Amino acid sequence: MMISLQELCSGIPLHPLPQNRGRDEGVPHSPVRTPQLSAQEEKLALENSLRYFPHEHHSTLAPEFAEELRRFGHIYMYRFCPRIHMRAYPINEYPCKTKKAAAIMHMIMNNLDPLVAQFPQELVTYGGNGQVFSNWAQFWLVMHYLSEMTEDQTLVMYSGHPLGLFPSHPGAPRVVITNGMVIPNYSSRKDYEKMFALGVTMYGQMTAGSYCYIGPQGIVHGTVLTVLNAGRRYLGLDDLAGKVFVTSGLGGMSGAQAKAATIVGCIGVIAEVDESALVKRHQQGWLMEITTSLDECVHRIRKARKDKETLSLGYHGNIVDLWQEYEKTGELLVDLGSDQTSCHNPFSGGYYPLQLSFSEANQMMCSDPQTFRQLVHESLRRQISAINKLSDKGMFFWDYGNAFLLEAQRAGADVELKGGRGTEFRYPSYVQHIMGDIFSLGFGPFRWVCTSADPSDLAVTDHIAGSVLEDIIAQGVSDAVRKQYSDNIRWIREAGRHKLVVGSQARILYSDQKGRISIAVSINRAVATGQVKAPVVISRDHHDVSGTDSPYRETSNVYDGSAYCADMAVQNFVGDSFRGATWVALHNGGGVGWGEVINGGFGLVLDGSPEAEQNAKTMLSWDVSNGVARRCWSGNRNAYDTITRTMEEDRSLRVTLPYEIRDRSVLDVALREK
């Protein structure tokens, strides 16, 4: 029997305990983890999980939690997976004392919607291990706390664990989230696996653990912009008809690649080893065709190139086979190439080696992790070898910021860039060559969610956003800014036609500070007048100008030596918290892996009030200018021009500007002097 939202928000069900139905074999599941706990550590993990329950239930729960730990490497508490249609319900249906809390519940349930989440029963939204919570007891507690929360309380979240509701004030964030805040010397993958198994830390990825994921639409838009700008940079083309883009991954966020290929009008070929992910994208309408034949792939590409078709073709098989097949043909069948497998998590389901079938790999990664690791490394070397040969013939390849080249380097593959900096490889990251200049202009993935769950509200906000950007262009902008606005106006005008919504009624576009503030203010006023029927949540991907310090992705084009420093992300999180954000989040880990990145995110509820409008103006200006100012100081010319223009528009902003070193020979002369 299904439960109601009121029951869901009443706390952990204890009297009676829900029936233990185990894992639902009708949904995909996270690969088994191998934390290699000692006997004492297993006991500690069990103790930690039982703390959520009164002692009279310990004798019942302890054996099944111990079984989960030994079978799956983590205690998920499957017994407590709620019997409810998990989705983003209209905000007015949630029991609450403040609509801000209801908006957060709306976002959390969207992250766990089986249509959105990669492994819903393991509370994984995307990326193979991007958790919303560590276990189901935490979910029940959070929903209960949110239903009871007032405007004078803040919920504090420690890596999935709700520490509790604490007294605060109406101007404070309603929720403050930290995930994986581990002392640096203990931020290794091995340490993470152990601490996650113990239930004391969690990998929130970016928008999974901050309750801001909007389904694959977010990465569809980012991929559209990346491929469009890759065509401009590498091929000198705005029209990609007849051009071939080859990549891999159709699971979580990578599932967006097929849809993006059709939107830009190219030929997208995407390899995927997991048949369920392939079928899901095909049924969704995001993938046009499927094949299991390498010969068919080659034949289909030749025909599509000749006819200049728009095509998304899914190959059910390993990407290494596909790259090697293209290399064997002796003809250049690929114009643009990348990879979007979850290489931040290469030994636990993020990368499947060529030598094993999908099922064999899932078994070996837990039964013989050492051999599995060796096979992954060998497969990465073979993949790079084929890519290098195609690149030598004229294909343009870039790293998609998923730690692919970083892991290939660790595997001993030939990815070295002679004379390169520490963050550079033979192939550039897409930030270095494609998106970095866009970030430095202040543009990034601004998004909003209509909590009414009504598509007509989304259509209204789409119209508002497009009109706002057109008005800004009419006021006068630089050519570089105009190009970005034009791309995004085209996107927003066509978004409804492409049926991008999966889960919540959400939208994304790339915008700069002026555009974000103007859109937010206009939407807030539409809520106030009833043109939009319920509050709207605004947020962004942490993958943005200010939100993330990641030397192999977001800050890979920062060359002053600070790419490994995390001041920007931490300051972003702190600054948003006292400038009006409804909730804030700070994570260790993201798309490039645990210990490789620190990122901060936020959610802000536009409820139509004057306070919400002021919060949007104050917080969004900081949220963008923080990163632009940092990039300016590192020597980026786009960022320098952007921040000086922003200071002219806002006299209360005063940023430390760098002086240009015009004669670099003074450096050599000075260093030669004794």
Short mmCIF file of N, CA, C and O in Angstrom, two decimals, residues 441 477-478 481 512 638-650:
data_model
loop_
_atom_site.label_atom_id
_atom_site.label_comp_id
_atom_site.label_asym_id
_atom_site.label_seq_id
_atom_site.Cartn_x
_atom_site.Cartn_y
_atom_site.Cartn_z
N LEU A 441 33.60 35.35 -18.94
CA LEU A 441 32.66 36.42 -19.25
C LEU A 441 31.55 36.51 -18.21
O LEU A 441 30.71 37.41 -18.27
N VAL A 477 25.58 45.36 -25.86
CA VAL A 477 26.55 44.47 -25.21
C VAL A 477 27.71 44.24 -26.18
O VAL A 477 27.62 44.54 -27.37
N SER A 478 28.80 43.68 -25.67
CA SER A 478 29.95 43.38 -26.53
C SER A 478 29.61 42.24 -27.48
O SER A 478 28.65 41.49 -27.26
N VAL A 481 29.64 38.80 -25.71
CA VAL A 481 28.45 38.60 -24.87
C VAL A 481 27.22 38.40 -25.74
O VAL A 481 26.36 37.55 -25.46
N ASP A 512 25.03 35.53 -17.82
CA ASP A 512 25.97 36.26 -16.99
C ASP A 512 25.21 36.89 -15.82
O ASP A 512 24.01 36.66 -15.63
N ASN A 638 39.39 38.22 -20.55
CA ASN A 638 37.93 38.31 -20.58
C ASN A 638 37.39 38.70 -19.21
O ASN A 638 36.48 39.52 -19.09
N ALA A 639 37.94 38.06 -18.17
CA ALA A 639 37.48 38.34 -16.81
C ALA A 639 37.81 39.77 -16.41
O ALA A 639 37.01 40.43 -15.73
N TYR A 640 38.98 40.26 -16.81
CA TYR A 640 39.37 41.65 -16.50
C TYR A 640 38.34 42.61 -17.11
O TYR A 640 37.85 43.52 -16.43
N ASP A 641 38.03 42.41 -18.38
CA ASP A 641 37.07 43.30 -19.05
C ASP A 641 35.69 43.21 -18.40
O ASP A 641 35.00 44.22 -18.23
N THR A 642 35.30 41.98 -18.03
CA THR A 642 33.97 41.78 -17.44
C THR A 642 33.86 42.45 -16.08
O THR A 642 32.87 43.14 -15.79
N ILE A 643 34.87 42.28 -15.23
CA ILE A 643 34.76 42.83 -13.87
C ILE A 643 34.90 44.34 -13.88
O ILE A 643 34.24 45.04 -13.08
N THR A 644 35.70 44.91 -14.78
CA THR A 644 35.79 46.38 -14.84
C THR A 644 34.47 46.97 -15.31
O THR A 644 34.03 48.02 -14.82
N ARG A 645 33.81 46.29 -16.25
CA ARG A 645 32.51 46.76 -16.73
C ARG A 645 31.47 46.67 -15.60
O ARG A 645 30.62 47.56 -15.43
N THR A 646 31.54 45.60 -14.81
CA THR A 646 30.61 45.44 -13.70
C THR A 646 30.83 46.50 -12.63
O THR A 646 29.88 47.03 -12.04
N MET A 647 32.10 46.87 -12.38
CA MET A 647 32.38 47.93 -11.40
C MET A 647 31.84 49.28 -11.87
O MET A 647 31.39 50.10 -11.06
N GLU A 648 31.85 49.52 -13.18
CA GLU A 648 31.30 50.77 -13.70
C GLU A 648 29.79 50.84 -13.48
O GLU A 648 29.23 51.91 -13.23
N GLU A 649 29.14 49.67 -13.53
CA GLU A 649 27.69 49.62 -13.36
C GLU A 649 27.28 49.62 -11.89
O GLU A 649 26.16 50.01 -11.55
N ASP A 650 28.18 49.17 -11.00
CA ASP A 650 27.87 49.10 -9.57
C ASP A 650 29.04 49.70 -8.80
O ASP A 650 30.07 49.05 -8.59
#
